Amino acid sequence: MIEKETTTVLVVDDDEKLLDLYEELLTSHGFRVVRAQNGKQALELVKSDLPDVILLDVIMPGFDGFEVCSRLQQDPRTAYIPVIFVTASRKHQDKIRAFAVGAVDYLVKPFEERTLIEKIRFYCDTGIWWNELRPQKEKLPLSIVTDDFTRFRDYLIARIGPDPEKAQIIEKMTAAQLYPMARKLGLSDSELVQMISQFVGIPYIERIDPAEIELGRLPVSFCRANQVIPVKRNETDGLLISNPFDINIIDLIERLEKDGRKVSLFLIEPDKIVNLLGRRKITTSPVGEAGSDQSILSVANKVLYAAVRERASDIHIVTRKTDALVRFRIDGDMRTYFNLKKEVGIKLINRFKVLGDMDIAEKRKPQDGTFEAVMGEKNFRLRLASTRTPEGEYLVIRILEPYAKPRGLSELGMSGDQVEMMLDLINRTHGLILVVGPTGSGKTTTVYSLLSQIDCQSRNLVTVEDPVEYRIPFANQQQVDEKAGITFEILLKSVVRQDPDIIFMGEIRDQYSARMAMDFASTGHLTLTTLHTSNATTAVFRLERLGINRCVMAEAILCIVAQRLVKKLCPRCKKWRCVTDREREILAQFTPSPPDEVAVPVGCLECGHTGYRGREGIYEILRFDTRTAEMIRSGRPISEIRNHFRNSGVYLISNHAVEKVKKGIFAPMDVYRAVLAEEIELLQKPVR
């Protein structure tokens, strides 16, 4: 135990009376106290007088506690000093944010005197041990990892199979470059970490449970640098790691064991650790105070990393009369994350417009732009669209991961039978596969999942997209560029000269593209495209409106895939309860056996207290068999065609939705709003 008289505690609080109380209390227990009334003063003090522990208030003028802690983390001299947040805020978000910027503990006022003293003494000892973890100039001997890692490389070669080029990459692989070099082999991080798990015998876990995290056990700077997170699982101390061959991780484990601290190890993908801890260079300054160019750059980075961490699909930055908001679209819903001063919001929009090669002087006309960024070792493409409102500019940023491995059809939500059907259709030599649904229903994601099943080395896949959202290896992907005069129509005309086997046309947007899709499908090309419509049968009506003859449809179309996205209930906190009479009445129209119990949202830390985490698709696939083609060709009403499918026992989107309600994946009223309400309306008022 450290001697009291050698222990210095820096107390940072803007309330002078509280500082007096802290000083009186701590000096009575033998601690030396250094005081600071604001964040700026605290940062100056630590330059000349390094404390052993820091007590830090959250809400202060100028730099708040989060900013102070973040800046302490960025300085190697202060990064390993334990910081205890002392605040009246009980918000879960503030506690998570405190740990993310480097705090070891979070005390909520009021608290007992004994609790504070015990924590200071404990973290004084922690600080001594942490100092031993500081990066050393002398490198650890490489022999510690050489044998294990060499054997793993041999194991990897055996798993990959006989491929001289890949074997050469593996031979050059180092422990430090394990994941980046494995990506060159075509291995995803998930595939690699599971191979490591099988080789070393360390269990792999799919997700980080926020309730199990104990960041206060290790310095956040150390955790970031070495991609490690301390946890407590099943009452046992553990470490989440991504690379068991890393020298610093091996050294940490040896130190812990030497001190008698037994820990269990768990493997997880590196990006999940990075996304939780964030980047060292990202400041968490109060964005409303940002003013300089450097501050705006930091705010922009913070917004991007927060969006990726929260799984946002879009970022909305809107300037209002007196302020500005940054909102994220998560699982289809808009959520406000930052409230900025208006001038900060304007500078933030300008920063992104510069990155997107847009004209920052032009604020009246809509503009589009793109730029690429690397976050958490992943490549992202940011697609920007700006417009003007009465109160200022409005910028929307779509977040795309162009090099991500497409998810499988079953991961997207298709049933086993649906997956089998689509794999059969994607191997046909000609015909049209039409994917339909409203805006934001995941049509493009489904198409890319289908395209990933194609062997593009033996078949020529040509795409026409506006823009290209995801990269497909060996595919001939062509992108519209209006500024260069390369229009959608020009690219469509050139497609057949590219000797395609398969054609993907981004969407049917007008009569010309509709006619071209039918022509491609009818002239020996397997064609995939998308169309905005509510279900598979109404797609026929929509194509008619675009001037496509029903006889042409009957001959060209292989199948129509209709889909919707529905929010999934959080698996950690969802609650099962008895079905209500209203819910039973709705579900009974689509199933002879409505469930007695259904799952509903509750809310917990992991899902941000929304009750939902992620979205999943519900699908219907209508194949154009002989009977269907005849009904289309003979001009039968849309309602009659849909009733034919329903009476024939075809697995419609409503059946898929109800099945997932029974499994507890979706809440019944979410499914009602997303798809069943429209299906009920179609039953009661046929569409022609």
XYZ file of C-alpha atoms in Angstrom:
688
model
C 0.000 0.000 0.000
C 1.262 3.469 -0.900
C 2.069 5.787 2.009
C -0.560 8.482 2.478
C 1.878 11.350 2.775
C 3.354 10.553 -0.662
C -0.027 10.555 -2.386
C -1.111 13.624 -4.359
C -4.741 14.052 -5.372
C -5.709 16.650 -7.984
C -9.301 17.815 -7.416
C -10.973 19.601 -10.351
C -14.311 21.338 -9.687
C -15.727 24.775 -10.499
C -17.426 25.008 -7.073
C -14.947 26.623 -4.655
C -16.901 25.505 -1.582
C -16.732 21.904 -2.755
C -12.991 22.274 -3.297
C -12.654 23.449 0.319
C -14.616 20.407 1.529
C -12.531 18.007 -0.569
C -9.288 19.552 0.676
C -10.351 19.367 4.324
C -11.494 15.753 3.972
C -8.505 14.465 2.029
C -5.813 16.244 4.053
C -7.357 14.784 7.235
C -6.622 11.345 5.761
C -3.027 12.260 4.937
C -3.353 13.062 1.242
C -1.698 16.030 -0.424
C -4.323 18.042 -2.335
C -3.860 20.152 -5.471
C -6.873 22.231 -6.579
C -8.125 23.415 -9.964
C -11.335 25.374 -10.618
C -11.592 24.536 -14.300
C -10.288 22.143 -16.914
C -7.760 24.525 -18.430
C -6.169 25.191 -15.043
C -6.009 21.452 -14.328
C -4.216 20.741 -17.596
C -1.649 23.441 -16.776
C -1.083 22.104 -13.242
C -0.296 18.545 -14.331
C 2.554 19.831 -16.510
C 4.573 20.678 -13.389
C 2.962 18.597 -10.626
C 1.905 15.067 -11.585
C -0.781 13.730 -9.214
C -1.308 10.076 -8.277
C -5.098 10.272 -8.668
C -7.446 12.855 -10.197
C -10.986 13.644 -8.980
C -12.831 15.282 -11.860
C -16.192 17.041 -12.085
C -18.157 16.640 -15.344
C -20.000 19.921 -15.831
C -17.621 22.887 -15.835
C -17.293 26.065 -17.918
C -14.931 25.863 -20.895
C -13.525 22.347 -20.954
C -15.901 19.866 -19.359
C -14.709 16.733 -17.551
C -14.885 14.586 -20.681
C -12.611 16.973 -22.590
C -10.123 17.180 -19.711
C -9.957 13.400 -19.378
C -9.582 13.008 -23.133
C -6.656 15.452 -23.218
C -5.004 13.692 -20.285
C -5.225 10.458 -22.279
C -3.489 12.056 -25.269
C -0.442 13.067 -23.182
C 1.889 10.088 -22.514
C 2.900 11.631 -19.155
C -0.667 11.696 -17.830
C -2.378 8.882 -19.757
C -1.762 6.346 -16.980
C -3.007 8.477 -14.057
C -6.305 7.074 -12.667
C -9.174 9.552 -13.142
C -12.322 9.282 -10.991
C -15.356 11.198 -12.253
C -17.353 12.816 -9.448
C -20.721 14.113 -10.644
C -24.417 14.459 -9.944
C -25.320 12.983 -13.343
C -26.845 9.503 -13.198
C -27.242 9.161 -16.985
C -26.011 5.839 -18.392
C -24.716 7.669 -21.468
C -22.484 9.893 -19.316
C -21.090 6.893 -17.449
C -20.306 5.051 -20.695
C -18.753 8.212 -22.125
C -16.612 8.656 -18.995
C -15.156 5.166 -19.298
C -14.667 5.609 -23.050
C -12.503 8.719 -22.555
C -10.363 6.986 -19.919
C -11.995 7.258 -16.469
C -11.462 4.386 -14.023
C -14.550 5.063 -11.919
C -17.717 7.130 -11.799
C -18.958 8.380 -8.419
C -22.450 9.872 -8.261
C -23.094 12.566 -5.651
C -23.966 12.270 -2.823
C -21.669 9.484 -1.611
C -20.199 8.382 1.710
C -16.861 9.788 2.841
C -15.555 6.245 3.399
C -16.363 5.274 -0.209
C -14.314 8.138 -1.634
C -11.277 7.466 0.581
C -11.307 3.735 -0.196
C -11.457 4.401 -3.920
C -8.593 6.902 -3.823
C -6.390 4.433 -1.924
C -7.313 1.605 -4.268
C -6.570 3.625 -7.396
C -3.288 4.881 -5.965
C -2.160 1.258 -5.891
C -3.674 0.789 -9.346
C -1.655 3.731 -10.647
C 1.600 2.175 -9.415
C 0.808 -1.075 -11.242
C -0.310 0.816 -14.346
C 3.038 2.604 -14.553
C 4.660 -0.785 -15.086
C 2.536 -1.125 -18.240
C 3.873 2.047 -19.834
C 5.474 1.433 -23.248
C 9.131 0.498 -22.756
C 11.956 1.562 -25.018
C 13.387 -1.962 -24.851
C 11.401 -4.404 -26.949
C 10.499 -7.795 -25.536
C 12.429 -10.721 -27.041
C 10.715 -12.000 -30.165
C 11.295 -15.607 -29.079
C 8.278 -15.257 -26.781
C 5.941 -15.491 -29.762
C 8.001 -16.968 -32.580
C 7.229 -20.634 -31.964
C 3.470 -20.248 -31.467
C 3.066 -17.843 -34.349
C 5.162 -19.972 -36.708
C 2.956 -22.958 -35.929
C -0.141 -20.824 -36.525
C 1.161 -19.784 -39.945
C 1.629 -23.456 -40.821
C -1.901 -24.130 -39.572
C -3.220 -21.258 -41.710
C -1.505 -22.596 -44.841
C -3.094 -25.993 -44.215
C -6.534 -24.389 -43.783
C -6.245 -22.190 -46.894
C -5.229 -25.090 -49.126
C -2.627 -25.404 -51.887
C -2.189 -21.884 -53.238
C 1.434 -20.719 -53.736
C 0.540 -17.005 -53.826
C -1.434 -17.167 -50.577
C 1.232 -19.337 -48.939
C 3.803 -16.654 -49.780
C 1.637 -13.976 -48.126
C 1.281 -16.147 -45.015
C 5.050 -16.747 -44.826
C 5.597 -12.963 -44.758
C 2.878 -12.464 -42.159
C 3.907 -10.915 -38.833
C 1.982 -10.950 -35.575
C 1.602 -7.167 -35.708
C 0.139 -7.303 -39.248
C -1.941 -10.429 -38.710
C -5.380 -9.026 -39.595
C -4.413 -6.664 -42.472
C -2.427 -9.425 -44.201
C -5.182 -11.990 -43.651
C -7.576 -9.668 -45.488
C -5.295 -9.974 -48.532
C -6.045 -13.703 -48.408
C -9.755 -12.957 -48.672
C -10.352 -13.805 -45.005
C -12.746 -11.622 -43.039
C -11.793 -10.643 -39.477
C -14.561 -12.919 -38.207
C -13.210 -15.917 -40.129
C -9.642 -15.274 -38.975
C -10.462 -14.804 -35.297
C -12.393 -18.085 -35.278
C -9.400 -19.852 -36.854
C -7.186 -18.372 -34.127
C -9.702 -19.571 -31.530
C -9.569 -23.121 -32.867
C -5.757 -23.073 -32.969
C -4.986 -21.639 -29.513
C -8.076 -22.943 -27.703
C -9.262 -19.521 -26.508
C -13.069 -19.158 -26.736
C -14.486 -16.769 -29.354
C -17.402 -14.475 -28.489
C -19.569 -12.679 -31.049
C -20.380 -9.493 -29.163
C -19.258 -7.344 -26.269
C -21.738 -7.183 -23.412
C -21.516 -3.610 -21.999
C -22.553 -4.890 -18.564
C -19.399 -7.034 -18.390
C -16.874 -4.316 -19.244
C -14.481 -3.183 -16.481
C -12.349 -0.538 -18.153
C -11.084 0.768 -14.815
C -8.846 -2.279 -14.433
C -6.495 -1.166 -17.215
C -5.529 2.237 -18.645
C -7.705 3.091 -21.636
C -4.579 4.218 -23.515
C -3.103 0.761 -23.031
C -6.387 -0.869 -24.078
C -6.535 1.192 -27.270
C -2.911 0.606 -28.168
C -3.101 -3.147 -27.603
C -6.753 -3.848 -28.469
C -7.715 -5.369 -25.134
C -10.774 -4.883 -22.927
C -10.992 -6.121 -19.324
C -14.285 -7.829 -18.494
C -15.918 -9.858 -15.773
C -17.754 -12.899 -17.172
C -19.474 -15.385 -14.885
C -17.814 -13.803 -11.820
C -14.374 -14.349 -13.381
C -11.892 -11.655 -14.404
C -11.202 -11.841 -18.113
C -9.629 -10.060 -21.061
C -11.154 -9.613 -24.492
C -8.320 -9.693 -27.016
C -8.061 -9.953 -30.785
C -4.456 -11.108 -31.184
C -3.015 -13.622 -28.681
C 0.335 -13.504 -30.519
C 0.858 -9.807 -29.689
C 3.982 -9.328 -27.543
C 2.388 -6.716 -25.266
C -0.621 -8.943 -24.601
C 1.664 -11.852 -23.684
C 3.633 -9.552 -21.385
C 0.416 -8.299 -19.748
C -0.795 -11.846 -19.080
C 2.585 -12.787 -17.588
C 2.508 -9.712 -15.315
C -1.017 -10.516 -14.152
C -0.126 -14.129 -13.406
C 3.056 -13.056 -11.623
C 0.943 -10.826 -9.349
C -1.428 -13.719 -8.683
C -4.218 -12.246 -10.851
C -5.601 -15.138 -12.838
C -7.597 -14.074 -15.898
C -9.602 -15.884 -18.546
C -9.040 -14.931 -22.181
C -11.689 -14.408 -24.854
C -11.225 -13.649 -28.555
C -13.199 -11.089 -30.542
C -12.737 -9.177 -33.820
C -10.427 -6.108 -33.529
C -12.956 -3.670 -35.036
C -15.427 -4.426 -32.221
C -12.804 -3.418 -29.667
C -11.848 -0.311 -31.661
C -15.477 0.750 -32.091
C -16.064 0.489 -28.342
C -12.927 2.330 -27.256
C -12.804 4.811 -30.143
C -9.612 6.315 -31.534
C -6.851 7.932 -29.530
C -6.931 11.076 -31.691
C -10.644 11.680 -31.434
C -11.397 14.413 -28.959
C -14.622 14.472 -27.021
C -14.700 18.192 -26.508
C -18.029 19.880 -25.886
C -18.936 20.417 -29.522
C -20.876 23.534 -28.773
C -17.606 25.237 -27.786
C -15.646 24.255 -30.882
C -14.328 27.197 -32.819
C -10.923 26.727 -34.397
C -10.276 24.767 -37.571
C -8.560 22.091 -35.471
C -11.627 21.862 -33.218
C -13.971 21.533 -36.207
C -11.779 18.745 -37.584
C -12.032 16.997 -34.218
C -15.800 17.466 -34.087
C -16.131 16.071 -37.613
C -14.057 13.028 -36.649
C -16.079 12.577 -33.507
C -19.350 12.628 -35.451
C -18.071 10.020 -37.923
C -16.727 7.650 -35.284
C -19.871 8.006 -33.191
C -22.000 7.183 -36.234
C -19.975 4.053 -37.013
C -19.985 2.972 -33.368
C -23.757 3.387 -33.147
C -24.327 1.465 -36.438
C -25.883 4.503 -38.127
C -26.759 4.256 -41.811
C -27.026 8.043 -42.273
C -25.867 11.237 -40.578
C -28.127 14.305 -40.783
C -26.673 17.737 -39.974
C -29.304 20.449 -39.917
C -28.816 24.128 -39.124
C -31.787 25.764 -37.422
C -32.629 29.323 -36.440
C -30.490 29.404 -33.290
C -28.602 26.104 -33.220
C -27.715 22.982 -35.206
C -28.427 19.287 -34.706
C -26.535 16.141 -35.638
C -28.900 13.206 -35.983
C -28.226 9.561 -36.811
C -30.544 7.121 -38.543
C -30.237 3.882 -36.586
C -32.365 0.831 -37.372
C -34.558 3.068 -39.524
C -35.278 5.637 -36.793
C -33.853 9.144 -36.417
C -32.075 9.920 -33.129
C -30.507 13.223 -32.075
C -26.919 12.811 -30.828
C -25.377 16.296 -30.746
C -26.758 19.784 -30.244
C -24.357 22.415 -31.592
C -24.114 26.154 -31.745
C -25.296 27.312 -35.157
C -21.875 28.620 -36.211
C -20.323 25.260 -35.294
C -22.958 23.456 -37.360
C -22.210 25.682 -40.371
C -18.462 25.034 -40.058
C -19.104 21.310 -39.668
C -21.160 21.198 -42.874
C -18.440 23.162 -44.682
C -15.804 20.715 -43.416
C -17.681 17.755 -44.887
C -18.396 19.641 -48.128
C -14.666 20.263 -48.571
C -13.974 16.554 -48.046
C -16.687 15.724 -50.582
C -15.247 18.120 -53.196
C -18.369 20.305 -53.045
C -18.593 24.085 -53.443
C -18.789 25.567 -49.941
C -19.756 28.967 -51.369
C -22.866 27.498 -53.028
C -25.528 27.169 -50.355
C -28.694 27.561 -52.437
C -28.543 24.702 -54.928
C -28.547 21.010 -53.971
C -25.111 19.397 -54.294
C -23.746 15.854 -54.150
C -20.296 14.638 -53.175
C -18.342 11.658 -51.878
C -15.178 10.930 -49.948
C -13.564 7.894 -48.376
C -12.352 7.414 -44.817
C -10.741 4.689 -42.724
C -12.305 4.129 -39.303
C -11.640 1.221 -37.003
C -9.427 -0.375 -39.698
C -12.400 -0.440 -42.080
C -12.788 1.472 -45.322
C -15.914 3.593 -45.608
C -17.388 5.579 -48.470
C -19.346 8.649 -47.388
C -21.969 9.890 -49.846
C -23.053 13.503 -49.260
C -26.158 15.392 -50.332
C -26.766 19.006 -49.326
C -29.848 21.143 -49.727
C -31.224 24.473 -48.542
C -33.950 25.052 -45.953
C -35.439 28.386 -44.813
C -33.141 28.309 -41.764
C -29.904 27.142 -43.375
C -28.192 24.174 -44.995
C -29.141 20.544 -44.459
C -26.511 17.872 -45.103
C -27.152 14.129 -45.258
C -24.229 11.679 -45.212
C -24.874 8.065 -46.215
C -22.343 5.662 -44.670
C -21.298 2.803 -46.940
C -18.757 0.048 -46.449
C -17.892 -0.781 -50.076
C -15.363 -3.537 -49.372
C -17.370 -5.306 -46.680
C -18.135 -8.940 -47.314
C -21.844 -9.172 -48.234
C -24.050 -10.870 -45.675
C -25.579 -14.195 -46.620
C -29.237 -14.425 -47.621
C -30.104 -16.272 -44.416
C -28.349 -13.548 -42.378
C -30.557 -10.977 -44.101
C -33.624 -12.867 -42.908
C -34.631 -15.281 -45.684
C -35.964 -18.691 -44.699
C -34.128 -21.853 -45.710
C -36.580 -22.554 -48.545
C -36.279 -18.987 -49.821
C -32.478 -19.180 -49.834
C -32.585 -22.464 -51.756
C -34.979 -20.954 -54.309
C -32.824 -17.851 -54.863
C -29.613 -19.872 -55.252
C -31.356 -21.885 -57.954
C -32.530 -18.743 -59.768
C -29.184 -16.925 -59.622
C -27.604 -19.784 -61.567
C -30.034 -19.441 -64.494
C -28.659 -18.211 -67.814
C -31.415 -15.732 -68.681
C -34.508 -14.033 -67.301
C -35.258 -11.175 -64.913
C -34.989 -11.252 -61.111
C -36.840 -8.186 -59.846
C -36.340 -7.082 -56.225
C -39.054 -4.701 -55.014
C -39.893 -2.759 -51.887
C -40.235 0.801 -50.604
C -37.276 3.147 -50.174
C -34.962 1.967 -47.406
C -36.239 -1.610 -47.387
C -32.821 -3.149 -48.111
C -33.264 -3.993 -51.795
C -29.675 -3.137 -52.745
C -28.290 -5.184 -49.855
C -30.309 -8.200 -50.995
C -29.130 -7.807 -54.592
C -25.468 -7.600 -53.541
C -25.917 -10.689 -51.384
C -27.278 -12.478 -54.464
C -24.468 -11.203 -56.681
C -21.877 -12.436 -54.176
C -23.079 -15.979 -54.946
C -21.959 -15.628 -58.576
C -18.597 -16.964 -59.714
C -17.405 -13.799 -61.457
C -14.247 -15.518 -62.687
C -16.236 -17.837 -64.942
C -19.193 -15.524 -65.697
C -18.992 -11.882 -66.755
C -21.038 -9.692 -64.408
C -21.621 -6.149 -65.685
C -23.358 -3.579 -63.486
C -24.792 -0.118 -64.149
C -25.179 1.782 -60.876
C -25.790 5.289 -59.614
C -23.592 5.145 -57.615
C -21.607 1.933 -57.030
C -22.251 1.188 -53.362
C -20.274 -2.030 -52.835
C -17.310 -3.516 -54.668
C -17.672 -6.975 -56.218
C -14.384 -8.776 -57.008
C -13.883 -9.448 -60.761
C -17.150 -7.674 -61.695
C -17.272 -4.955 -64.370
C -18.963 -2.222 -62.319
C -19.894 0.991 -64.143
C -20.989 4.176 -62.415
C -23.080 7.095 -63.615
C -21.163 10.391 -63.718
C -23.497 13.197 -64.779
C -20.716 15.827 -64.592
C -18.715 13.899 -67.190
C -21.784 13.308 -69.356
C -21.951 9.589 -68.491
C -25.675 9.096 -67.933
C -27.666 6.043 -66.915
C -29.025 5.756 -70.473
C -25.568 5.900 -72.083
C -24.257 3.133 -69.835
C -27.313 0.949 -70.485
C -26.748 1.257 -74.231
C -23.124 0.153 -73.844
C -23.814 -2.856 -71.613
C -24.486 -5.409 -74.363
C -21.136 -4.523 -75.972
C -19.383 -5.655 -72.769
C -20.182 -9.333 -73.516
C -22.158 -9.827 -70.261
C -23.497 -13.084 -68.870
C -25.234 -11.314 -66.000
C -26.419 -7.704 -65.840
C -27.258 -5.767 -62.694
C -29.099 -2.518 -63.346
C -29.321 -0.379 -60.209
C -33.037 0.377 -60.539
C -35.906 0.695 -62.969
C -36.466 4.439 -62.871
C -38.411 5.187 -66.073
C -39.883 3.700 -69.256
C -36.497 3.441 -70.948
C -34.804 1.500 -68.133
C -37.893 -0.736 -67.753
C -37.798 -1.599 -71.446
C -34.043 -2.231 -71.363
C -34.392 -4.593 -68.379
C -36.963 -6.651 -70.284
C -34.804 -6.627 -73.427
C -31.712 -7.815 -71.538
C -33.665 -10.628 -69.845
C -35.241 -11.727 -73.123
C -32.003 -11.863 -75.110
C -30.020 -14.435 -73.162
C -28.825 -12.438 -70.149
C -29.611 -13.087 -66.502
C -30.730 -9.642 -65.325
C -31.214 -8.271 -61.816
C -32.735 -4.926 -60.942
C -34.884 -3.171 -58.342
C -38.199 -1.334 -58.391
C -40.010 0.836 -55.846
C -43.327 -0.844 -55.026
C -45.006 -2.357 -51.990
C -45.297 -6.066 -52.820
C -44.561 -8.568 -55.558
C -47.934 -8.509 -57.312
C -48.293 -4.726 -57.386
C -44.941 -4.683 -59.214
C -46.862 -5.982 -62.248
C -49.185 -2.960 -62.076
C -46.190 -0.609 -61.710
C -44.466 -2.089 -64.769
C -47.694 -1.675 -66.743
C -47.692 2.010 -65.814
C -44.160 2.187 -67.231
C -45.379 0.880 -70.566
C -44.343 -2.782 -70.315
C -46.721 -5.190 -72.036
C -47.953 -8.054 -69.857
C -46.939 -10.625 -72.452
C -43.372 -9.307 -72.280
C -43.437 -9.562 -68.465
C -44.712 -13.127 -68.575
C -41.888 -14.145 -70.908
C -39.028 -12.227 -69.267
C -39.564 -12.382 -65.487
C -38.202 -15.340 -63.501
C -39.370 -14.098 -60.110
C -40.269 -11.021 -58.106
C -38.769 -10.698 -54.623
C -40.617 -8.307 -52.293
C -39.144 -7.281 -48.963
C -39.452 -5.026 -45.938
C -37.097 -4.284 -43.055
C -38.416 -4.564 -39.504
C -36.641 -3.628 -36.282
C -35.463 -6.634 -34.275
C -36.173 -6.802 -30.569
C -33.083 -6.530 -28.381
C -32.245 -10.142 -27.416
C -30.917 -9.013 -24.039
C -33.974 -7.192 -22.704
C -37.042 -8.234 -24.726
C -39.954 -9.386 -22.604
C -42.501 -12.121 -23.311
C -46.104 -11.420 -22.315
C -49.596 -12.673 -23.115
C -50.934 -11.631 -26.503
C -53.640 -8.942 -26.362
C -57.056 -9.354 -27.977
C -56.153 -6.744 -30.609
C -52.890 -8.503 -31.469
C -54.622 -11.875 -31.655
C -57.258 -10.418 -33.984
C -54.567 -9.068 -36.333
C -52.440 -12.227 -36.366
C -55.442 -14.542 -36.791
C -55.997 -13.134 -40.283
C -52.675 -14.651 -41.382
C -52.259 -17.801 -39.298
C -54.671 -20.470 -38.029
C -52.743 -20.646 -34.744
C -51.970 -17.192 -33.270
C -49.388 -17.354 -30.456
C -50.468 -17.130 -26.819
C -47.365 -15.105 -25.973
C -45.468 -12.437 -27.900
C -42.229 -10.543 -27.277
C -42.209 -6.760 -26.796
C -39.459 -4.111 -26.399
C -38.200 -3.063 -22.958
C -34.873 -1.207 -23.202
C -31.436 -1.702 -21.687
C -27.903 -0.298 -21.826
C -26.915 -2.439 -24.808
C -29.720 -1.207 -27.065
C -29.546 2.401 -25.868
C -32.818 1.924 -23.959
C -34.777 1.652 -27.215
C -35.703 -2.025 -26.907
C -34.399 -2.720 -30.423
C -31.086 -3.760 -31.917
C -30.661 -4.175 -35.658
C -33.148 -4.899 -38.414
C -34.036 -8.005 -40.367
C -35.810 -8.606 -43.641
C -39.133 -10.282 -44.328
C -39.589 -11.603 -47.840
C -41.919 -13.086 -50.390
C -40.651 -14.683 -53.597
C -43.166 -15.141 -56.409
C -41.867 -17.382 -59.175
C -43.420 -16.938 -62.591
C -44.420 -20.536 -63.281
C -46.705 -21.556 -66.160
C -49.921 -20.754 -64.263
C -48.678 -17.355 -63.077
C -47.367 -16.419 -66.522
C -50.742 -17.304 -68.035
C -52.603 -15.120 -65.503
C -50.239 -12.221 -66.232
C -50.516 -12.702 -69.994
C -54.324 -12.878 -69.940
C -54.638 -9.549 -68.101
C -56.105 -10.861 -64.838
C -56.572 -8.220 -62.088
C -53.714 -7.794 -59.603
C -55.997 -8.764 -56.700
C -56.901 -12.030 -58.403
C -53.244 -12.858 -59.021
C -52.395 -12.219 -55.362
C -55.347 -14.300 -54.170
C -54.121 -17.091 -56.448
C -50.758 -17.062 -54.676
C -52.422 -16.893 -51.260
C -54.818 -19.772 -52.000
C -52.005 -21.847 -53.516
C -50.130 -21.775 -50.217
C -47.306 -19.555 -51.477
C -45.207 -18.216 -48.593
C -46.152 -14.519 -48.682
C -44.508 -11.645 -46.870
C -47.323 -11.668 -44.290
C -46.627 -15.349 -43.494
C -42.937 -14.596 -43.032
C -43.713 -11.652 -40.747
C -46.072 -13.636 -38.508
C -43.576 -16.497 -38.238
C -40.957 -14.090 -36.892
C -43.453 -12.687 -34.393
C -43.967 -16.238 -33.107
C -40.192 -16.649 -32.753
C -39.900 -13.419 -30.734
C -37.753 -11.671 -33.342
C -40.306 -8.907 -33.965
C -42.971 -7.235 -31.843
C -46.496 -7.787 -33.232
C -47.396 -4.108 -33.613
C -44.114 -3.363 -35.426
C -44.986 -6.038 -37.974
C -48.533 -4.674 -38.226
C -47.263 -1.194 -39.080
C -44.577 -2.456 -41.470
C -46.593 -4.917 -43.559
C -49.760 -6.425 -42.075
C -51.824 -3.211 -42.160
C -51.301 -2.968 -45.920
C -52.021 -6.677 -46.393
C -55.297 -6.329 -44.466
C -56.223 -3.360 -46.637
C -55.519 -5.412 -49.773
C -57.776 -8.167 -48.466
C -60.608 -5.737 -47.752
C -60.131 -3.425 -50.743
C -58.594 -5.245 -53.715
C -56.066 -3.314 -55.768
C -56.556 -3.419 -59.557
